[in-house]
mmCIF file of C-alpha atoms in Angstrom:
data_model
loop_
_atom_site.group_PDB
_atom_site.id
_atom_site.type_symbol
_atom_site.label_atom_id
_atom_site.label_comp_id
_atom_site.label_asym_id
_atom_site.label_seq_id
_atom_site.Cartn_x
_atom_site.Cartn_y
_atom_site.Cartn_z
ATOM 1 C CA MET A 235 -10.686 -20.476 -49.433
ATOM 2 C CA ASN A 236 -10.286 -18.048 -46.572
ATOM 3 C CA ARG A 237 -9.147 -19.525 -43.280
ATOM 4 C CA ILE A 238 -8.693 -17.588 -40.066
ATOM 5 C CA VAL A 239 -7.853 -19.386 -36.847
ATOM 6 C CA ASN A 240 -9.078 -18.284 -33.451
ATOM 7 C CA ARG A 241 -6.668 -19.754 -30.908
ATOM 8 C CA GLY A 242 -7.439 -19.899 -27.207
ATOM 9 C CA LEU A 243 -5.680 -21.487 -24.297
ATOM 10 C CA GLY A 244 -5.805 -24.991 -25.707
ATOM 11 C CA ILE A 245 -8.148 -27.919 -25.989
ATOM 12 C CA ALA A 246 -7.389 -29.018 -22.457
ATOM 13 C CA ALA A 247 -8.938 -25.855 -21.072
ATOM 14 C CA LEU A 248 -12.111 -26.595 -22.983
ATOM 15 C CA ALA A 249 -12.413 -30.111 -21.626
ATOM 16 C CA ALA A 250 -11.749 -28.835 -18.128
ATOM 17 C CA SER A 251 -14.358 -26.107 -18.260
ATOM 18 C CA LEU A 252 -17.365 -25.998 -20.545
ATOM 19 C CA PHE A 253 -17.475 -29.679 -21.427
ATOM 20 C CA ALA A 254 -16.367 -31.055 -18.083
ATOM 21 C CA GLY A 255 -18.460 -33.928 -16.839
ATOM 22 C CA SER A 256 -20.409 -34.390 -20.050
ATOM 23 C CA ALA A 257 -21.138 -37.696 -21.674
ATOM 24 C CA THR A 258 -18.690 -36.763 -24.432
ATOM 25 C CA ALA A 259 -15.940 -35.263 -22.263
ATOM 26 C CA ALA A 260 -13.217 -35.985 -24.843
ATOM 27 C CA PHE A 261 -14.818 -33.598 -27.342
ATOM 28 C CA PRO A 262 -13.134 -31.669 -28.883
ATOM 29 C CA GLU A 263 -9.771 -33.286 -29.435
ATOM 30 C CA LYS A 264 -8.903 -31.268 -32.551
ATOM 31 C CA PRO A 265 -9.801 -27.916 -34.158
ATOM 32 C CA ILE A 266 -13.407 -27.239 -35.142
ATOM 33 C CA THR A 267 -14.073 -26.015 -38.689
ATOM 34 C CA PHE A 268 -16.802 -23.396 -38.990
ATOM 35 C CA VAL A 269 -18.076 -23.047 -42.564
ATOM 36 C CA VAL A 270 -19.472 -19.694 -43.708
ATOM 37 C CA PRO A 271 -21.321 -20.009 -47.062
ATOM 38 C CA SER A 272 -20.412 -16.463 -48.126
ATOM 39 C CA ALA A 273 -17.367 -14.326 -48.863
ATOM 40 C CA ALA A 274 -15.172 -12.802 -46.181
ATOM 41 C CA GLY A 275 -16.242 -9.337 -45.080
ATOM 42 C CA GLY A 276 -19.987 -9.687 -45.603
ATOM 43 C CA SER A 277 -22.545 -9.615 -42.795
ATOM 44 C CA PRO A 278 -22.730 -13.441 -42.419
ATOM 45 C CA ASP A 279 -18.935 -13.606 -42.165
ATOM 46 C CA VAL A 280 -18.654 -10.736 -39.686
ATOM 47 C CA LEU A 281 -21.404 -12.175 -37.501
ATOM 48 C CA SER A 282 -19.950 -15.687 -37.646
ATOM 49 C CA ARG A 283 -16.503 -14.484 -36.594
ATOM 50 C CA LEU A 284 -18.060 -12.571 -33.726
ATOM 51 C CA PHE A 285 -19.359 -15.856 -32.318
ATOM 52 C CA THR A 286 -16.404 -18.097 -33.161
ATOM 53 C CA THR A 287 -13.953 -15.640 -31.606
ATOM 54 C CA GLN A 288 -15.978 -15.528 -28.394
ATOM 55 C CA MET A 289 -16.422 -19.296 -28.428
ATOM 56 C CA SER A 290 -12.642 -19.660 -28.559
ATOM 57 C CA LYS A 291 -12.182 -17.205 -25.693
ATOM 58 C CA ASP A 292 -14.772 -18.936 -23.538
ATOM 59 C CA THR A 293 -13.693 -22.504 -24.128
ATOM 60 C CA GLY A 294 -10.071 -22.484 -25.226
ATOM 61 C CA ALA A 295 -11.023 -24.376 -28.378
ATOM 62 C CA THR A 296 -9.480 -23.730 -31.776
ATOM 63 C CA VAL A 297 -12.110 -22.702 -34.314
ATOM 64 C CA VAL A 298 -11.173 -22.368 -37.989
ATOM 65 C CA VAL A 299 -13.487 -20.159 -40.050
ATOM 66 C CA GLU A 300 -13.674 -21.345 -43.658
ATOM 67 C CA ASN A 301 -15.437 -19.206 -46.252
ATOM 68 C CA ARG A 302 -17.131 -21.134 -49.060
ATOM 69 C CA PRO A 303 -19.233 -18.627 -51.036
ATOM 70 C CA GLY A 304 -21.273 -19.279 -54.149
ATOM 71 C CA ALA A 305 -24.625 -20.493 -55.468
ATOM 72 C CA ALA A 306 -26.697 -18.516 -52.938
ATOM 73 C CA GLY A 307 -24.980 -20.307 -50.050
ATOM 74 C CA ASN A 308 -25.599 -23.788 -51.431
ATOM 75 C CA ILE A 309 -21.877 -24.584 -51.841
ATOM 76 C CA GLY A 310 -21.066 -23.952 -48.197
ATOM 77 C CA ILE A 311 -24.070 -25.852 -46.886
ATOM 78 C CA SER A 312 -23.158 -28.802 -49.125
ATOM 79 C CA LEU A 313 -19.719 -28.872 -47.510
ATOM 80 C CA ILE A 314 -21.314 -29.135 -44.074
ATOM 81 C CA LYS A 315 -23.614 -31.881 -45.332
ATOM 82 C CA ARG A 316 -20.687 -33.976 -46.595
ATOM 83 C CA ALA A 317 -18.572 -33.590 -43.461
ATOM 84 C CA ALA A 318 -18.197 -36.281 -40.836
ATOM 85 C CA ALA A 319 -21.011 -36.123 -38.282
ATOM 86 C CA ASP A 320 -18.686 -35.750 -35.312
ATOM 87 C CA GLY A 321 -19.080 -32.080 -34.375
ATOM 88 C CA TYR A 322 -15.781 -30.993 -35.885
ATOM 89 C CA THR A 323 -17.431 -29.366 -38.906
ATOM 90 C CA ILE A 324 -20.306 -27.007 -38.251
ATOM 91 C CA GLY A 325 -21.379 -23.836 -39.990
ATOM 92 C CA TYR A 326 -23.567 -20.852 -40.540
ATOM 93 C CA GLY A 327 -27.100 -21.314 -41.848
ATOM 94 C CA ASN A 328 -29.693 -18.602 -42.342
ATOM 95 C CA ILE A 329 -33.127 -17.766 -43.697
ATOM 96 C CA ASN A 330 -31.898 -18.245 -47.267
ATOM 97 C CA THR A 331 -29.986 -21.520 -47.059
ATOM 98 C CA LEU A 332 -32.315 -23.191 -44.557
ATOM 99 C CA ALA A 333 -35.736 -21.868 -45.619
ATOM 100 C CA VAL A 334 -36.112 -19.688 -48.737
ATOM 101 C CA ASN A 335 -33.826 -21.695 -51.039
ATOM 102 C CA ARG A 336 -35.950 -24.792 -50.495
ATOM 103 C CA SER A 337 -38.766 -23.206 -52.496
ATOM 104 C CA LEU A 338 -36.652 -20.978 -54.724
ATOM 105 C CA PHE A 339 -34.461 -23.594 -56.426
ATOM 106 C CA LYS A 340 -35.631 -26.435 -58.641
ATOM 107 C CA LYS A 341 -33.177 -28.729 -56.904
ATOM 108 C CA LEU A 342 -30.794 -28.214 -54.010
ATOM 109 C CA PRO A 343 -27.574 -30.177 -53.470
ATOM 110 C CA TYR A 344 -28.740 -30.821 -49.908
ATOM 111 C CA ASP A 345 -31.905 -31.649 -47.994
ATOM 112 C CA VAL A 346 -32.261 -29.479 -44.902
ATOM 113 C CA ASP A 347 -34.220 -32.098 -42.956
ATOM 114 C CA ALA A 348 -32.280 -35.178 -44.073
ATOM 115 C CA ASP A 349 -28.754 -33.757 -44.172
ATOM 116 C CA LEU A 350 -28.501 -31.157 -41.401
ATOM 117 C CA THR A 351 -28.957 -30.886 -37.649
ATOM 118 C CA PRO A 352 -29.881 -27.514 -36.100
ATOM 119 C CA VAL A 353 -27.514 -26.452 -33.323
ATOM 120 C CA ALA A 354 -28.411 -22.909 -32.273
ATOM 121 C CA HIS A 355 -30.356 -19.836 -33.367
ATOM 122 C CA LEU A 356 -27.879 -16.992 -32.932
ATOM 123 C CA PHE A 357 -29.443 -13.705 -33.984
ATOM 124 C CA ASP A 358 -32.247 -11.848 -35.734
ATOM 125 C CA LEU A 359 -31.545 -9.011 -38.165
ATOM 126 C CA TYR A 360 -34.310 -6.820 -39.532
ATOM 127 C CA ASN A 361 -34.872 -4.813 -42.692
ATOM 128 C CA VAL A 362 -35.797 -1.176 -43.159
ATOM 129 C CA LEU A 363 -38.039 0.098 -45.948
ATOM 130 C CA ILE A 364 -36.307 3.205 -47.309
ATOM 131 C CA VAL A 365 -36.893 5.743 -50.086
ATOM 132 C CA PRO A 366 -34.599 8.508 -51.408
ATOM 133 C CA ALA A 367 -34.531 11.617 -49.231
ATOM 134 C CA GLU A 368 -35.986 13.619 -52.130
ATOM 135 C CA SER A 369 -38.901 11.214 -52.602
ATOM 136 C CA PRO A 370 -42.389 12.653 -52.107
ATOM 137 C CA VAL A 371 -43.338 9.422 -50.290
ATOM 138 C CA LYS A 372 -43.615 10.145 -46.577
ATOM 139 C CA SER A 373 -45.085 6.942 -45.114
ATOM 140 C CA VAL A 374 -45.890 3.300 -45.789
ATOM 141 C CA GLN A 375 -49.513 4.165 -46.522
ATOM 142 C CA ASP A 376 -48.377 6.913 -48.878
ATOM 143 C CA LEU A 377 -46.253 4.374 -50.778
ATOM 144 C CA ILE A 378 -49.177 1.953 -50.984
ATOM 145 C CA GLU A 379 -51.532 4.640 -52.296
ATOM 146 C CA ARG A 380 -49.040 5.729 -54.955
ATOM 147 C CA ALA A 381 -48.429 2.115 -56.002
ATOM 148 C CA LYS A 382 -52.171 1.477 -56.352
ATOM 149 C CA ALA A 383 -52.571 4.641 -58.396
ATOM 150 C CA ALA A 384 -49.909 3.522 -60.882
ATOM 151 C CA PRO A 385 -49.876 -0.305 -61.114
ATOM 152 C CA GLY A 386 -46.553 -1.702 -62.331
ATOM 153 C CA LYS A 387 -44.870 1.708 -62.418
ATOM 154 C CA LEU A 388 -43.019 1.809 -59.091
ATOM 155 C CA SER A 389 -39.903 -0.323 -58.701
ATOM 156 C CA TYR A 390 -37.750 -1.746 -55.950
ATOM 157 C CA GLY A 391 -34.494 -3.661 -56.031
ATOM 158 C CA ALA A 392 -32.436 -6.088 -53.975
ATOM 159 C CA SER A 393 -29.098 -7.868 -54.089
ATOM 160 C CA GLY A 394 -30.391 -10.860 -55.993
ATOM 161 C CA VAL A 395 -33.411 -13.129 -56.228
ATOM 162 C CA GLY A 396 -34.393 -14.769 -52.951
ATOM 163 C CA THR A 397 -32.588 -12.349 -50.653
ATOM 164 C CA THR A 398 -34.424 -10.910 -47.661
ATOM 165 C CA GLY A 399 -34.663 -7.604 -49.529
ATOM 166 C CA HIS A 400 -36.442 -9.373 -52.391
ATOM 167 C CA MET A 401 -38.633 -11.526 -50.163
ATOM 168 C CA GLY A 402 -39.502 -8.539 -47.988
ATOM 169 C CA GLY A 403 -40.679 -6.735 -51.102
ATOM 170 C CA GLU A 404 -42.768 -9.694 -52.233
ATOM 171 C CA LEU A 405 -44.405 -9.891 -48.817
ATOM 172 C CA PHE A 406 -45.109 -6.155 -49.037
ATOM 173 C CA LYS A 407 -46.699 -6.600 -52.489
ATOM 174 C CA SER A 408 -48.845 -9.470 -51.242
ATOM 175 C CA MET A 409 -50.058 -7.812 -48.053
ATOM 176 C CA ALA A 410 -50.556 -4.346 -49.556
ATOM 177 C CA LYS A 411 -52.140 -5.825 -52.704
ATOM 178 C CA VAL A 412 -50.044 -3.674 -55.029
ATOM 179 C CA ASP A 413 -48.261 -4.282 -58.327
ATOM 180 C CA VAL A 414 -44.658 -3.027 -58.199
ATOM 181 C CA MET A 415 -41.680 -4.106 -60.302
ATOM 182 C CA PHE A 416 -38.740 -6.017 -58.821
ATOM 183 C CA ILE A 417 -35.243 -5.427 -60.224
ATOM 184 C CA PRO A 418 -32.498 -7.853 -59.096
ATOM 185 C CA TYR A 419 -28.959 -6.512 -58.683
ATOM 186 C CA ASN A 420 -25.553 -8.120 -58.446
ATOM 187 C CA GLY A 421 -24.963 -6.972 -54.897
ATOM 188 C CA GLY A 422 -26.545 -4.563 -52.438
ATOM 189 C CA PRO A 423 -24.315 -1.528 -53.168
ATOM 190 C CA ALA A 424 -25.541 -1.361 -56.772
ATOM 191 C CA ALA A 425 -29.169 -1.343 -55.636
ATOM 192 C CA LEU A 426 -28.445 1.375 -53.078
ATOM 193 C CA GLN A 427 -26.677 3.453 -55.711
ATOM 194 C CA ASP A 428 -29.705 3.301 -57.986
ATOM 195 C CA LEU A 429 -32.013 4.184 -55.104
ATOM 196 C CA LEU A 430 -29.916 7.229 -54.232
ATOM 197 C CA GLY A 431 -29.820 8.140 -57.913
ATOM 198 C CA GLY A 432 -33.602 8.047 -58.123
ATOM 199 C CA ARG A 433 -33.727 5.036 -60.439
ATOM 200 C CA LEU A 434 -35.538 2.940 -57.817
ATOM 201 C CA ASP A 435 -38.523 4.051 -55.774
ATOM 202 C CA PHE A 436 -37.823 2.022 -52.636
ATOM 203 C CA ILE A 437 -35.821 -0.885 -51.274
ATOM 204 C CA PHE A 438 -35.650 -3.071 -48.184
ATOM 205 C CA VAL A 439 -32.153 -3.193 -46.646
ATOM 206 C CA ASN A 440 -30.851 -4.496 -43.340
ATOM 207 C CA THR A 441 -30.364 -2.109 -40.459
ATOM 208 C CA SER A 442 -26.557 -2.081 -40.671
ATOM 209 C CA GLU A 443 -26.817 -0.651 -44.199
ATOM 210 C CA ALA A 444 -29.792 1.610 -43.547
ATOM 211 C CA VAL A 445 -28.778 3.402 -40.346
ATOM 212 C CA PRO A 446 -25.770 5.348 -41.740
ATOM 213 C CA LEU A 447 -27.845 6.492 -44.727
ATOM 214 C CA ILE A 448 -30.719 7.540 -42.478
ATOM 215 C CA LYS A 449 -28.447 9.438 -40.086
ATOM 216 C CA SER A 450 -26.783 11.271 -42.981
ATOM 217 C CA ASN A 451 -30.217 12.224 -44.381
ATOM 218 C CA LYS A 452 -29.579 10.462 -47.700
ATOM 219 C CA VAL A 453 -32.704 8.335 -47.370
ATOM 220 C CA ARG A 454 -36.012 8.392 -45.517
ATOM 221 C CA ALA A 455 -37.046 5.387 -43.448
ATOM 222 C CA LEU A 456 -40.708 4.474 -43.810
ATOM 223 C CA GLY A 457 -40.853 1.347 -41.676
ATOM 224 C CA VAL A 458 -38.980 -1.543 -40.104
ATOM 225 C CA SER A 459 -39.744 -5.218 -40.674
ATOM 226 C CA SER A 460 -39.928 -6.176 -36.994
ATOM 227 C CA LEU A 461 -43.121 -6.446 -34.966
ATOM 228 C CA LYS A 462 -41.825 -3.931 -32.435
ATOM 229 C CA ARG A 463 -39.779 -0.789 -32.954
ATOM 230 C CA LEU A 464 -36.015 -1.186 -33.047
ATOM 231 C CA THR A 465 -33.721 0.308 -30.412
ATOM 232 C CA LEU A 466 -31.470 1.639 -33.171
ATOM 233 C CA LEU A 467 -34.367 3.412 -34.909
ATOM 234 C CA PRO A 468 -36.988 4.138 -32.242
ATOM 235 C CA GLU A 469 -38.564 6.911 -34.320
ATOM 236 C CA VAL A 470 -39.299 4.613 -37.273
ATOM 237 C CA PRO A 471 -42.654 2.774 -37.123
ATOM 238 C CA THR A 472 -43.027 -0.900 -37.924
ATOM 239 C CA LEU A 473 -44.809 -1.921 -41.111
ATOM 240 C CA ASP A 474 -47.181 -3.790 -38.812
ATOM 241 C CA GLU A 475 -48.297 -0.586 -37.079
ATOM 242 C CA SER A 476 -48.347 1.218 -40.435
ATOM 243 C CA GLY A 477 -51.294 -0.813 -41.663
ATOM 244 C CA LEU A 478 -49.739 -4.099 -42.791
ATOM 245 C CA LYS A 479 -50.845 -6.109 -39.764
ATOM 246 C CA GLY A 480 -48.537 -9.040 -39.094
ATOM 247 C CA TYR A 481 -45.819 -7.932 -41.522
ATOM 248 C CA GLU A 482 -42.489 -9.338 -40.366
ATOM 249 C CA THR A 483 -39.295 -10.389 -42.111
ATOM 250 C CA ILE A 484 -36.300 -11.571 -40.123
ATOM 251 C CA ALA A 485 -32.864 -12.162 -41.592
ATOM 252 C CA TRP A 486 -32.140 -14.757 -38.926
ATOM 253 C CA GLY A 487 -28.969 -16.791 -38.668
ATOM 254 C CA GLY A 488 -27.719 -19.763 -36.715
ATOM 255 C CA VAL A 489 -25.498 -22.817 -36.697
ATOM 256 C CA VAL A 490 -26.056 -26.258 -38.190
ATOM 257 C CA ALA A 491 -24.118 -29.522 -38.147
ATOM 258 C CA PRO A 492 -24.193 -32.636 -40.346
ATOM 259 C CA LYS A 493 -27.106 -34.988 -39.732
ATOM 260 C CA GLY A 494 -26.156 -37.727 -37.322
ATOM 261 C CA THR A 495 -23.960 -35.581 -35.095
ATOM 262 C CA PRO A 496 -24.248 -37.110 -31.581
ATOM 263 C CA PRO A 497 -26.930 -35.335 -29.518
ATOM 264 C CA ALA A 498 -24.481 -34.830 -26.638
ATOM 265 C CA VAL A 499 -22.069 -33.026 -28.956
ATOM 266 C CA VAL A 500 -24.893 -30.907 -30.395
ATOM 267 C CA GLN A 501 -25.903 -29.904 -26.870
ATOM 268 C CA GLN A 502 -22.295 -29.000 -25.993
ATOM 269 C CA LEU A 503 -21.961 -26.844 -29.078
ATOM 270 C CA ASN A 504 -25.319 -25.217 -28.348
ATOM 271 C CA ALA A 505 -24.232 -24.438 -24.785
ATOM 272 C CA ALA A 506 -20.995 -22.849 -26.013
ATOM 273 C CA LEU A 507 -22.787 -20.690 -28.577
ATOM 274 C CA VAL A 508 -25.551 -19.608 -26.190
ATOM 275 C CA LYS A 509 -22.875 -18.697 -23.636
ATOM 276 C CA ALA A 510 -21.153 -16.567 -26.273
ATOM 277 C CA LEU A 511 -24.412 -14.647 -26.748
ATOM 278 C CA ALA A 512 -24.127 -13.340 -23.197
ATOM 279 C CA ALA A 513 -20.645 -11.879 -23.691
ATOM 280 C CA PRO A 514 -20.497 -8.049 -23.693
ATOM 281 C CA GLU A 515 -18.324 -8.074 -26.828
ATOM 282 C CA VAL A 516 -20.905 -10.119 -28.707
ATOM 283 C CA LYS A 517 -23.813 -8.005 -27.490
ATOM 284 C CA THR A 518 -21.998 -4.845 -28.571
ATOM 285 C CA GLY A 519 -21.080 -6.343 -31.924
ATOM 286 C CA LEU A 520 -24.640 -7.448 -32.614
ATOM 287 C CA ALA A 521 -26.068 -4.083 -31.585
ATOM 288 C CA GLY A 522 -23.645 -2.293 -33.894
ATOM 289 C CA LEU A 523 -24.997 -4.312 -36.810
ATOM 290 C CA GLY A 524 -28.592 -3.799 -35.762
ATOM 291 C CA ALA A 525 -28.975 -7.467 -34.843
ATOM 292 C CA GLU A 526 -30.650 -8.906 -31.761
ATOM 293 C CA PRO A 527 -29.376 -11.997 -29.892
ATOM 294 C CA ALA A 528 -31.568 -15.088 -30.086
ATOM 295 C CA GLY A 529 -30.539 -18.299 -28.315
ATOM 296 C CA GLY A 530 -32.643 -21.253 -27.305
ATOM 297 C CA SER A 531 -32.282 -24.981 -27.823
ATOM 298 C CA PRO A 532 -31.651 -26.968 -31.017
ATOM 299 C CA ALA A 533 -35.356 -27.871 -30.952
ATOM 300 C CA ASP A 534 -36.283 -24.181 -30.844
ATOM 301 C CA PHE A 535 -34.136 -23.553 -33.905
ATOM 302 C CA GLN A 536 -35.794 -26.455 -35.708
ATOM 303 C CA LYS A 537 -39.235 -24.939 -35.051
ATOM 304 C CA LEU A 538 -38.080 -21.628 -36.514
ATOM 305 C CA ILE A 539 -36.700 -23.321 -39.633
ATOM 306 C CA ASP A 540 -39.947 -25.247 -40.155
ATOM 307 C CA ALA A 541 -42.147 -22.172 -39.679
ATOM 308 C CA GLU A 542 -40.052 -19.976 -41.962
ATOM 309 C CA THR A 543 -39.885 -22.651 -44.662
ATOM 310 C CA ALA A 544 -43.684 -22.835 -44.780
ATOM 311 C CA LYS A 545 -44.080 -19.045 -44.684
ATOM 312 C CA TRP A 546 -41.728 -18.311 -47.567
ATOM 313 C CA LYS A 547 -42.950 -21.215 -49.683
ATOM 314 C CA LYS A 548 -46.410 -19.678 -49.627
ATOM 315 C CA ILE A 549 -45.065 -16.237 -50.537
ATOM 316 C CA ILE A 550 -42.852 -17.559 -53.357
ATOM 317 C CA ASP A 551 -45.695 -19.654 -54.771
ATOM 318 C CA THR A 552 -48.149 -16.756 -54.548
ATOM 319 C CA ALA A 553 -45.713 -14.380 -56.247
ATOM 320 C CA GLY A 554 -45.129 -16.872 -59.047
ATOM 321 C CA ILE A 555 -41.357 -16.505 -58.777
ATOM 322 C CA GLU A 556 -39.665 -18.723 -61.347
ATOM 323 C CA LYS A 557 -37.562 -21.404 -59.713
ATOM 324 C CA LEU A 558 -33.803 -21.164 -60.205
ATOM 325 C CA ASP A 559 -31.569 -23.910 -61.602
#
């Protein structure tokens, strides 16, 4: 377990400022535990700490970040599910734990709809389709043509089954109507190493991983998974404008609480997190990782979860991906 405490000016400052005058003015009266279903140091952890640190600064609350990695995020989400529904245990949920895993696993230790309450959509992170710098492939259409000319011969990899890199590849296969081979890796660095070594033809990686490689001319970027060009990579076209109309994959992330958490508390937590989004430190931190701030209400986050669950279920079913135990 990895616990780091963000200490502010005290709980009294929180009650006197952000939560003053609310129907649940006594909240919080003790530290808030923020569960991250992944190891310390990874993107979910870094992004979560960005928000919890700012939340502490803004409100004076004490927020304890607790890392609970394992089982594709299912362990951490289960901890949130089992916690008291009082707002004192919340945590990070993303495209995998709240949408993809629902169709990828035979059985989950939690039910997203029955066990969790959406609090806030925090950010959107996009993927970049890259090939080795020495690759003869110059564009998305070039990759599609080569894949069609040699069915089953080209390969791509990702850091495990069900990751956004894997799902982005499956969406690419479906929309481009090509047959390419997927190779799962135990972590993103191994997949990148094989790409750079010429053992993979292409991969989808998030912007924070792709940008340094692109800038150092180690890889060539063919397209980004957003519907509009990214500020970080304005010269790279979207897959949508490259012929795959409507192609979009978003490695979104947000915050959830146990089902039954009082609506007033959920709204207070949402307000604190949305306020954190406006902080210059958070904006800078997100931009450095290639992420874009989101925001909105708990209801908005619920709509996103529902839409993404349906989208990825269709893709997983179409691809015939074997469900995991």
